Coordinates of C-alpha atoms in Angstrom, one line a residue:
Chain A
X398 CA 25.3 -7.9 -20.7
X399 CA 25.3 -10.8 -18.3
X400 CA 23.1 -9.5 -15.5
X401 CA 24.4 -11.8 -12.8
X402 CA 28.1 -11.1 -13.6
X403 CA 27.3 -7.3 -13.6
X404 CA 25.6 -7.5 -10.3
X405 CA 28.4 -9.5 -8.8
X406 CA 30.8 -6.9 -10.0
X407 CA 28.6 -4.2 -8.4
X408 CA 28.8 -6.2 -5.1
X409 CA 32.6 -6.6 -5.4
X410 CA 32.9 -2.8 -5.9
X411 CA 30.8 -2.3 -2.8
X412 CA 32.9 -4.5 -0.6
X413 CA 34.8 -2.8 2.1
X414 CA 38.0 -4.7 2.9
X415 CA 39.2 -4.6 6.5
X416 CA 42.3 -2.7 5.4
X417 CA 40.3 -0.1 3.4
X418 CA 40.7 3.5 4.3
X419 CA 37.0 3.8 5.0
X420 CA 37.0 0.9 7.5
X421 CA 40.2 2.0 9.1
X422 CA 38.8 5.5 9.7
X423 CA 35.6 4.0 11.1
X424 CA 37.5 1.7 13.3
X425 CA 39.7 4.5 14.6
X426 CA 36.6 6.4 15.5
X427 CA 35.0 3.3 17.1
X428 CA 38.1 3.0 19.3
X429 CA 37.6 6.6 20.3
X430 CA 34.0 6.1 21.1
X431 CA 34.7 2.9 23.1
X432 CA 37.4 4.7 25.1
X433 CA 35.1 7.5 25.9
X434 CA 32.3 5.2 27.0
X435 CA 34.6 3.1 29.2
X436 CA 36.0 6.2 30.8
X437 CA 32.5 7.6 31.5
X438 CA 31.2 4.3 32.9
X439 CA 34.3 3.2 34.8
X440 CA 32.2 1.4 37.4
X441 CA 30.6 -0.8 34.7
X442 CA 32.0 -3.0 32.1
X443 CA 29.5 -2.4 29.3
X444 CA 29.5 -4.9 26.4
X445 CA 30.7 -2.9 23.4
X446 CA 30.7 -4.9 20.2
X447 CA 29.9 -4.6 16.5
X448 CA 26.3 -5.0 15.6
X449 CA 24.5 -4.0 12.3
X450 CA 25.9 -4.8 8.9
X451 CA 29.5 -5.3 10.0
X452 CA 28.3 -8.2 12.2
X453 CA 25.8 -9.5 9.5
X454 CA 28.1 -9.4 6.6
X455 CA 25.9 -7.0 4.7
X456 CA 28.1 -3.9 4.7
X457 CA 28.2 -1.8 1.5
X458 CA 30.7 0.9 0.7
X459 CA 28.0 3.4 -0.3
X460 CA 26.5 3.4 3.2
X461 CA 28.9 1.9 5.7
X462 CA 27.4 2.6 9.1
X463 CA 28.9 1.1 12.1
X464 CA 26.5 0.0 14.9
X465 CA 28.0 -0.4 18.3
X466 CA 26.3 -1.9 21.3
X467 CA 26.7 -0.4 24.8
X468 CA 24.9 -3.0 26.9
X469 CA 25.1 -3.0 30.7
X470 CA 24.7 -6.0 33.0
X471 CA 21.1 -6.6 34.2
X472 CA 22.0 -5.7 37.8
X473 CA 24.2 -2.7 36.9
X474 CA 22.5 0.6 37.8
X475 CA 25.7 2.8 37.7
X476 CA 24.7 3.9 34.2
X477 CA 21.1 4.6 35.3
X478 CA 18.2 3.0 37.0
X479 CA 15.8 2.9 34.1
X480 CA 16.4 2.2 30.4
X481 CA 15.6 5.8 29.7
X482 CA 18.2 6.9 32.2
X483 CA 20.8 4.6 30.5
X484 CA 19.9 6.0 27.1
X485 CA 20.1 9.6 28.3
X486 CA 23.3 9.1 30.3
X487 CA 25.1 7.4 27.3
X488 CA 23.8 10.3 25.2
X489 CA 25.2 12.8 27.7
X490 CA 28.6 11.0 27.7
X491 CA 28.8 11.0 23.9
X492 CA 27.9 14.7 23.8
X493 CA 31.2 15.6 25.4
X494 CA 32.9 14.8 22.1
X495 CA 30.1 14.5 19.5
X496 CA 26.9 16.1 18.3
X497 CA 24.4 13.3 19.0
X498 CA 21.3 12.8 17.0
X499 CA 18.9 10.6 18.9
X500 CA 17.1 7.9 17.0
X501 CA 14.5 5.4 18.1
X502 CA 16.8 3.1 20.0
X503 CA 20.3 4.4 19.1
X504 CA 22.4 7.5 19.1
X505 CA 23.9 8.8 15.9
X506 CA 27.2 10.5 16.1
X507 CA 27.9 13.7 14.2
X508 CA 30.8 16.1 14.2
X509 CA 30.9 18.8 16.9
X510 CA 33.9 20.8 16.0
X511 CA 33.6 23.7 13.6
X512 CA 35.3 22.1 10.6
X513 CA 33.2 19.0 10.8
X514 CA 30.1 20.4 12.4
X515 CA 27.0 18.3 11.7
X516 CA 29.0 15.9 9.5
X517 CA 27.8 12.3 9.8
X518 CA 30.3 9.9 11.3
X519 CA 28.3 6.9 10.4
X520 CA 28.3 5.5 13.9
X521 CA 25.2 4.5 15.9
X522 CA 25.6 3.6 19.5
X523 CA 22.9 1.4 20.9
X524 CA 22.5 1.6 24.7
X525 CA 20.8 -1.2 26.5
X526 CA 20.7 -3.5 29.5
X527 CA 20.7 -7.3 29.5
X528 CA 17.5 -8.9 30.7
X529 CA 19.3 -11.4 32.9
X530 CA 22.7 -12.8 33.9
X531 CA 22.9 -15.0 30.8
X532 CA 23.4 -11.8 28.8
X533 CA 21.6 -13.0 25.6
X534 CA 18.4 -10.9 25.4
X535 CA 18.6 -7.2 26.0
X536 CA 16.2 -4.4 26.7
X537 CA 16.5 -1.2 24.7
X538 CA 14.8 2.1 25.4
X539 CA 12.5 3.4 22.7
X540 CA 12.8 7.1 22.5
X541 CA 9.4 8.8 21.8
X542 CA 7.6 5.6 21.2
X543 CA 4.3 4.3 22.7
X544 CA 6.1 1.3 24.2
X545 CA 8.9 2.4 26.4
X546 CA 11.1 -0.6 25.8
X547 CA 11.7 -3.4 23.4
X548 CA 13.4 -6.7 24.0
X549 CA 15.7 -8.1 21.4
X550 CA 18.7 -10.4 20.9
X551 CA 21.7 -9.3 18.9
X552 CA 23.0 -12.8 18.2
X553 CA 19.7 -13.9 16.8
X554 CA 19.6 -10.9 14.5
X555 CA 23.1 -11.4 13.3
X556 CA 22.7 -15.1 12.5
X557 CA 19.3 -14.7 11.0
X558 CA 20.7 -12.4 8.3
X559 CA 24.3 -13.7 8.1
X560 CA 23.2 -17.3 7.7
X561 CA 20.1 -16.6 5.5
X562 CA 21.8 -17.4 2.2
X563 CA 20.6 -14.0 0.9
X564 CA 23.3 -11.6 2.0
X565 CA 24.1 -10.7 -1.7
X566 CA 20.5 -9.9 -2.5
X567 CA 20.3 -7.9 0.8
X568 CA 23.4 -5.9 -0.1
X569 CA 22.0 -5.0 -3.5
X570 CA 18.6 -4.1 -2.1
X571 CA 20.4 -2.0 0.5
X572 CA 22.4 -0.2 -2.2
X573 CA 19.1 0.4 -4.1
X574 CA 17.5 1.7 -0.9
X575 CA 20.4 4.1 -0.2
X576 CA 20.7 5.3 -3.8
X577 CA 17.0 6.0 -4.1
X578 CA 16.5 7.3 -0.5
X579 CA 13.8 4.8 0.3
X580 CA 12.9 5.7 3.9
X581 CA 12.8 2.1 5.3
X582 CA 14.9 1.1 8.2
X583 CA 17.8 -1.1 7.0
X584 CA 17.1 -4.0 9.3
X585 CA 13.4 -4.0 8.2
X586 CA 14.5 -4.1 4.6
X587 CA 16.8 -7.0 5.4
X588 CA 14.0 -9.0 7.1
X589 CA 11.6 -8.3 4.2
X590 CA 14.1 -9.5 1.6
X591 CA 14.8 -12.7 3.6
X592 CA 11.0 -13.4 4.1
X593 CA 10.2 -12.7 0.4
X594 CA 13.0 -14.8 -1.0
X595 CA 12.3 -17.7 1.3
X596 CA 8.9 -18.0 -0.4
X597 CA 10.6 -18.6 -3.8
X598 CA 13.5 -20.7 -4.8
X599 CA 15.4 -18.3 -7.0
X600 CA 19.1 -18.9 -7.4
X601 CA 20.1 -16.2 -9.8
X602 CA 21.0 -12.9 -8.1
X603 CA 19.3 -10.9 -10.8
X604 CA 16.1 -12.9 -10.4
X605 CA 16.2 -12.5 -6.6
X606 CA 16.6 -8.7 -6.7
X607 CA 14.0 -8.2 -9.4
X608 CA 11.5 -10.4 -7.6
X609 CA 11.8 -8.3 -4.4
X610 CA 11.1 -5.2 -6.4
X611 CA 8.1 -6.8 -8.0
X612 CA 6.7 -7.7 -4.6
X613 CA 7.4 -4.1 -3.4
X614 CA 5.5 -2.8 -6.4
X615 CA 2.6 -5.2 -6.2
X616 CA 2.2 -5.9 -2.5
X617 CA 3.5 -2.9 -0.7
X618 CA 0.3 -2.4 1.1
X619 CA 0.2 -5.9 2.6
X620 CA 3.8 -6.6 3.4
X621 CA 4.5 -7.8 7.0
X622 CA 7.6 -8.3 9.0
X623 CA 8.4 -10.0 12.3
X624 CA 11.4 -9.6 14.6
X625 CA 13.1 -13.0 14.6
X626 CA 14.5 -12.2 18.1
X627 CA 11.0 -11.4 19.6
X628 CA 8.3 -12.2 17.0
X629 CA 5.3 -11.7 19.3
X630 CA 6.8 -9.0 21.5
X631 CA 8.1 -6.5 19.0
X632 CA 5.7 -5.0 16.5
X633 CA 7.9 -4.2 13.6
X634 CA 4.8 -3.6 11.5
X635 CA 4.7 -0.1 12.9
X636 CA 7.8 0.6 11.0
X637 CA 6.1 -0.1 7.7
X638 CA 4.2 3.1 7.8
X639 CA 1.9 4.3 5.0
X640 CA 4.7 6.6 3.8
X641 CA 7.3 3.8 3.7
X642 CA 4.9 1.5 1.8
X643 CA 4.2 4.3 -0.7
X644 CA 7.9 4.9 -1.2
X645 CA 8.6 1.2 -1.6
X646 CA 5.9 0.9 -4.2
X647 CA 6.8 4.0 -6.1
X648 CA 10.5 3.6 -6.2
X649 CA 10.2 -0.1 -7.0
X650 CA 7.8 0.8 -9.9
X651 CA 10.2 3.4 -11.2
X652 CA 13.2 1.0 -10.9
X653 CA 11.4 -1.8 -12.7
X654 CA 10.5 0.6 -15.5
X655 CA 14.2 1.8 -15.7
X656 CA 15.3 -1.8 -15.8
X657 CA 12.9 -2.6 -18.6
X658 CA 13.8 0.4 -20.7
X659 CA 17.5 0.8 -20.0
X660 CA 18.9 -2.3 -18.2
X661 CA 20.8 -3.0 -15.0
X662 CA 23.5 -0.4 -15.5
X663 CA 20.9 2.4 -15.4
X664 CA 19.8 1.1 -12.0
X665 CA 23.1 0.6 -10.3
X666 CA 25.4 2.6 -12.5
X667 CA 28.8 1.7 -13.9
X668 CA 30.9 -0.5 -11.8
X669 CA 33.8 1.1 -10.0
X670 CA 32.4 4.7 -9.8
X671 CA 34.2 6.4 -7.0
X672 CA 35.9 9.6 -6.0
X673 CA 39.3 7.9 -6.4
X674 CA 38.4 6.7 -9.9
X675 CA 37.5 10.2 -11.1
X676 CA 40.6 11.9 -12.4
X677 CA 41.7 15.3 -11.4
X678 CA 41.9 16.2 -15.1
X679 CA 38.2 15.3 -15.5
X680 CA 37.2 17.4 -12.6
X681 CA 39.2 20.4 -13.8
X682 CA 37.8 20.0 -17.3
X683 CA 34.3 19.9 -16.0
X684 CA 34.9 23.0 -13.8
X685 CA 36.5 24.9 -16.7
X686 CA 33.6 24.3 -19.0
X687 CA 31.2 25.5 -16.4
X688 CA 33.3 28.6 -15.7
X689 CA 33.1 29.4 -19.4
X690 CA 29.3 29.0 -19.2
X691 CA 29.2 31.4 -16.3
X692 CA 28.2 29.2 -13.4
X693 CA 26.7 31.1 -10.6
X694 CA 28.5 31.7 -7.3
X695 CA 27.2 30.0 -4.2
X696 CA 26.0 32.2 -1.4
X697 CA 24.8 31.7 2.2
X698 CA 22.0 33.9 3.3
Chain B
X1381 CA 12.9 10.5 -13.5
X1382 CA 14.1 9.2 -16.8
X1383 CA 17.2 11.3 -16.9
X1384 CA 18.0 10.6 -13.3
X1385 CA 16.8 7.1 -12.4
X1386 CA 17.8 7.5 -8.7
X1387 CA 15.6 10.6 -8.2
X1388 CA 11.9 10.2 -7.7
X1389 CA 9.0 12.6 -7.7
X1390 CA 6.7 12.4 -4.7
X1391 CA 3.5 14.3 -3.9
X1392 CA 3.7 15.3 -0.2
X1393 CA 1.6 17.4 2.1
X1394 CA 3.6 20.6 1.3
X1395 CA 3.7 20.0 -2.4
X1396 CA 5.9 18.2 -4.9
X1397 CA 9.3 17.0 -3.8
X1398 CA 12.0 15.3 -5.8
X1399 CA 14.1 13.0 -3.6
X1400 CA 16.9 10.5 -4.0
X1401 CA 20.6 10.7 -5.0
X1402 CA 21.9 13.0 -7.5
X1403 CA 24.9 11.6 -9.5
X1404 CA 27.5 14.3 -10.1
X1405 CA 28.6 13.4 -13.6
X1406 CA 31.8 14.9 -14.9
X1407 CA 32.2 15.8 -18.6
X1408 CA 34.0 12.5 -19.3
X1409 CA 31.0 10.5 -18.0
X1410 CA 32.6 9.4 -14.7
X1411 CA 30.5 9.8 -11.5
X1412 CA 32.9 10.5 -8.6
X1413 CA 30.0 10.9 -6.1
X1414 CA 26.3 10.8 -5.6
X1415 CA 24.7 13.4 -3.3
X1416 CA 21.5 12.7 -1.4
X1417 CA 19.2 15.6 -2.1
X1418 CA 15.6 16.7 -1.7
X1419 CA 14.3 19.4 -4.0
X1420 CA 11.1 21.1 -3.0
X1421 CA 9.2 22.6 -5.9
X1422 CA 7.4 25.8 -4.8
X1423 CA 3.8 26.5 -5.6
X1424 CA 5.0 29.4 -7.8
X1425 CA 7.1 27.1 -10.0
X1426 CA 8.4 27.5 -12.7
X1427 CA 9.0 31.1 -11.8
X1428 CA 9.5 30.3 -8.1
X1429 CA 13.0 28.9 -7.2
X1430 CA 13.2 25.2 -6.2
X1431 CA 14.8 24.7 -2.8
X1432 CA 17.6 22.1 -2.5
X1433 CA 18.7 20.3 0.6
X1434 CA 21.6 17.9 1.0
X1435 CA 20.1 15.3 3.2
X1436 CA 23.0 13.0 4.2
X1437 CA 25.0 15.6 6.1
X1438 CA 27.8 14.8 3.7
X1439 CA 28.8 18.5 3.5
X1440 CA 29.4 20.3 6.8
X1441 CA 26.4 22.5 7.5
X1442 CA 28.2 25.7 7.9
X1443 CA 27.9 29.0 6.0
X1444 CA 31.5 28.8 4.8
X1445 CA 30.5 25.8 2.8
X1446 CA 27.4 27.6 1.6
X1447 CA 25.2 25.2 3.5
X1448 CA 22.4 26.1 5.9
X1449 CA 22.3 24.5 9.3
X1450 CA 19.2 22.7 8.2
X1451 CA 21.0 21.1 5.2
X1452 CA 19.7 23.7 2.7
X1453 CA 22.1 24.2 -0.1
X1454 CA 22.8 27.9 -1.0
X1455 CA 23.3 27.5 -4.7
X1456 CA 23.1 31.2 -5.7
X1457 CA 21.5 34.5 -4.8
X1458 CA 17.9 33.8 -5.8
X1459 CA 17.5 37.0 -7.8
X1460 CA 20.4 36.0 -9.9
X1461 CA 18.8 32.8 -10.8
X1462 CA 15.5 34.5 -11.6
X1463 CA 17.2 37.0 -13.8
X1464 CA 19.0 34.4 -15.8
X1465 CA 15.9 32.2 -16.1
X1466 CA 12.9 34.6 -16.3
X1467 CA 10.6 31.8 -17.3
X1468 CA 12.1 29.3 -14.9
X1469 CA 13.7 26.0 -15.9
X1470 CA 12.5 22.4 -16.2
X1471 CA 13.5 20.3 -13.2
X1472 CA 16.1 18.5 -15.4
X1473 CA 17.6 21.8 -16.6
X1474 CA 17.7 22.9 -12.9
X1475 CA 19.5 19.7 -11.9
X1476 CA 22.0 19.6 -14.8
X1477 CA 22.6 23.4 -14.3
X1478 CA 22.8 25.1 -10.9
X1479 CA 22.5 21.9 -8.9
X1480 CA 25.3 20.2 -10.7
X1481 CA 27.4 23.4 -10.6
X1482 CA 27.0 23.6 -6.8
X1483 CA 28.1 20.1 -6.1
X1484 CA 30.9 20.3 -8.6
X1485 CA 32.1 23.4 -6.8
X1486 CA 31.8 21.6 -3.4
X1487 CA 33.9 18.6 -4.7
X1488 CA 36.5 20.9 -6.3
X1489 CA 36.7 23.0 -3.0
X1490 CA 37.3 19.8 -1.0
X1491 CA 40.2 18.8 -3.3
X1492 CA 41.8 22.2 -3.8
X1493 CA 40.5 24.7 -1.1
X1494 CA 39.3 27.0 -3.9
X1495 CA 35.8 27.8 -5.1
X1496 CA 36.0 27.3 -8.8
X1497 CA 33.2 29.8 -9.7
X1498 CA 34.1 32.2 -6.9
X1499 CA 31.7 32.7 -4.0
X1500 CA 29.6 35.5 -2.7
X1501 CA 30.1 36.9 0.8
X1502 CA 27.5 35.7 3.3
X1503 CA 24.2 37.5 4.0
X1504 CA 23.2 40.9 2.7
X1505 CA 26.8 41.7 1.6
X1506 CA 26.6 38.9 -0.9
X1507 CA 23.3 40.2 -2.3
X1508 CA 24.7 43.7 -2.6
X1509 CA 27.7 42.3 -4.4
X1510 CA 25.3 40.7 -6.9
X1511 CA 23.4 43.9 -7.4
X1512 CA 26.7 45.8 -7.8
X1513 CA 27.7 43.4 -10.6
X1514 CA 24.2 43.5 -12.1
X1515 CA 24.0 47.3 -12.1
X1516 CA 27.6 47.8 -13.2
X1517 CA 28.4 49.8 -10.0
X1518 CA 31.7 50.3 -8.4
X1519 CA 30.2 51.1 -5.0
X1520 CA 27.8 48.4 -3.6
X1521 CA 26.1 50.9 -1.3
X1522 CA 24.6 52.5 -4.4
X1523 CA 22.6 49.3 -5.0
X1524 CA 19.6 50.6 -3.0
X1525 CA 19.1 53.9 -4.8
X1526 CA 19.6 52.2 -8.2
X1527 CA 17.0 49.5 -7.3
X1528 CA 14.6 52.2 -6.2
X1529 CA 15.0 53.9 -9.6
X1530 CA 14.3 50.6 -11.3
X1531 CA 11.4 49.8 -9.1
X1532 CA 9.6 53.1 -9.6
X1533 CA 6.5 53.0 -11.7
X1534 CA 7.9 55.8 -13.9
X1535 CA 11.4 57.2 -14.1
X1536 CA 11.3 61.0 -13.6
X1537 CA 14.1 63.0 -15.2
X1538 CA 14.2 65.6 -12.5
X1539 CA 14.9 63.2 -9.7
X1540 CA 18.4 63.2 -8.3
X1541 CA 20.6 60.6 -10.1
X1542 CA 21.1 57.5 -7.9
X1543 CA 24.8 57.5 -8.7
X1544 CA 25.2 60.3 -6.0
X1545 CA 26.5 62.9 -8.4
X1546 CA 23.9 65.5 -7.2
X1547 CA 22.9 66.0 -10.8
X1548 CA 19.4 65.2 -12.0
X1549 CA 18.8 61.9 -13.8
X1550 CA 18.2 63.6 -17.2
X1551 CA 21.6 65.2 -17.0
X1552 CA 23.4 62.1 -15.7
X1553 CA 22.6 58.4 -16.1
X1554 CA 19.2 58.5 -17.7
X1555 CA 20.1 56.2 -20.6
X1556 CA 21.8 53.7 -18.4
X1557 CA 18.9 53.7 -15.9
X1558 CA 16.4 53.2 -18.7
X1559 CA 18.4 50.2 -20.0
X1560 CA 18.5 48.7 -16.5
X1561 CA 14.7 49.2 -16.2
X1562 CA 14.3 47.3 -19.5
X1563 CA 16.6 44.5 -18.4
X1564 CA 15.8 44.0 -14.7
X1565 CA 12.2 43.0 -13.8
X1566 CA 10.5 45.4 -11.4
X1567 CA 9.6 42.5 -9.1
X1568 CA 13.3 41.7 -8.8
X1569 CA 14.1 45.2 -7.9
X1570 CA 11.3 45.1 -5.3
X1571 CA 12.7 41.9 -3.8
X1572 CA 16.2 43.4 -3.8
X1573 CA 15.0 46.5 -2.0
X1574 CA 13.3 44.3 0.6
X1575 CA 16.3 42.2 1.2
X1576 CA 19.4 44.3 1.1

């Protein structure tokens, strides 16, 4: 097997085209969220735009979250006086239509209605306030953190990743992280991948991906990461907790062993696996064989 | 794990946990979906039942989908699993067996609206249904007296038969009850009495 060709095929299979059903559904919901926020904050004109992987070019089909900013002007207090007020008021507004799961700086939207209760909609809303009239840097509230706020810059983040030259490696590492439930924040993983690959001049995608795993396996305890938008001000090292380092090390070790024993397809699976690809006949046949074997009935206590 | 490269074993404060994504492989080898799961291995394993959670909120967390609000997956009535697997199962057997069946059923339900292996009513009614099937009863309300007869240290012939006939056991279902006592572990009967 040509490893690079296989990995490029994996990347192609993970690409979400703009006219894909998944993105259309996401964009439809984004439109709903934007409409809700603009209605709730009529007096303001919050900056609502794509952040995250959509803006960085690192989206993967397997985990296609949409990050949306909701940034208020530096002199706008209609959404709240403090950053915490803004965070809570945006949360309250979203709760009119969604179940909201608060995260460190963002608000995750889940289904509220009975038939979709608790279902993840893959949208994070990031409330914030610009630091000044230039509207480049922004303050975000940190929920439950020692430091109440952090200062960052969306455009710096987007360009740091988008223009790194390593978006393919990042996408594969993201897929690996998602598939193996590695508990590392995506943007920290992105920064780590860029930092690690910038130390080496590896051109082949298979070499890049494998090198990153080797570093996770061998140097998990000493990895460091800086926020390119605020390297001295934002301590991202706190996000590389002992548990995260342990997981990176263990999962990378397991993956390298799998790669050694069974090859790339054992790590990333066959190209083109999807719900659509699986035939109704195959599903029925699988169910029939399990019916014959006496599969147990599910039950809710 | 060799059989499941995207599942990993971790030692955590509460014990051993298996985490990652579970590939739902159909009989023809295709994988229509991967489910994010966490399997907590109880201290009493292999006799104790592993607890499975679906961690990505992919399946609505409602009892009609046999999901707990905390993401716990309600694969089966636990006593049914214990009865079928008295010595427990290896983790791989558990994954390719009940876990696979559960997610296969979920996917089938989403496509057709039907539960392919049937489903049990929620709560104690579902448990009673299981015991009704296990004990060969037509009336689920008889599950408790039957379980009491199985749970007893000794079966006395002069006791009233649990079938409700008002005859004594020795004149009624003695043989059937003895067979049940041979087949159903006493601990299971105790658990059933506690829970239904």
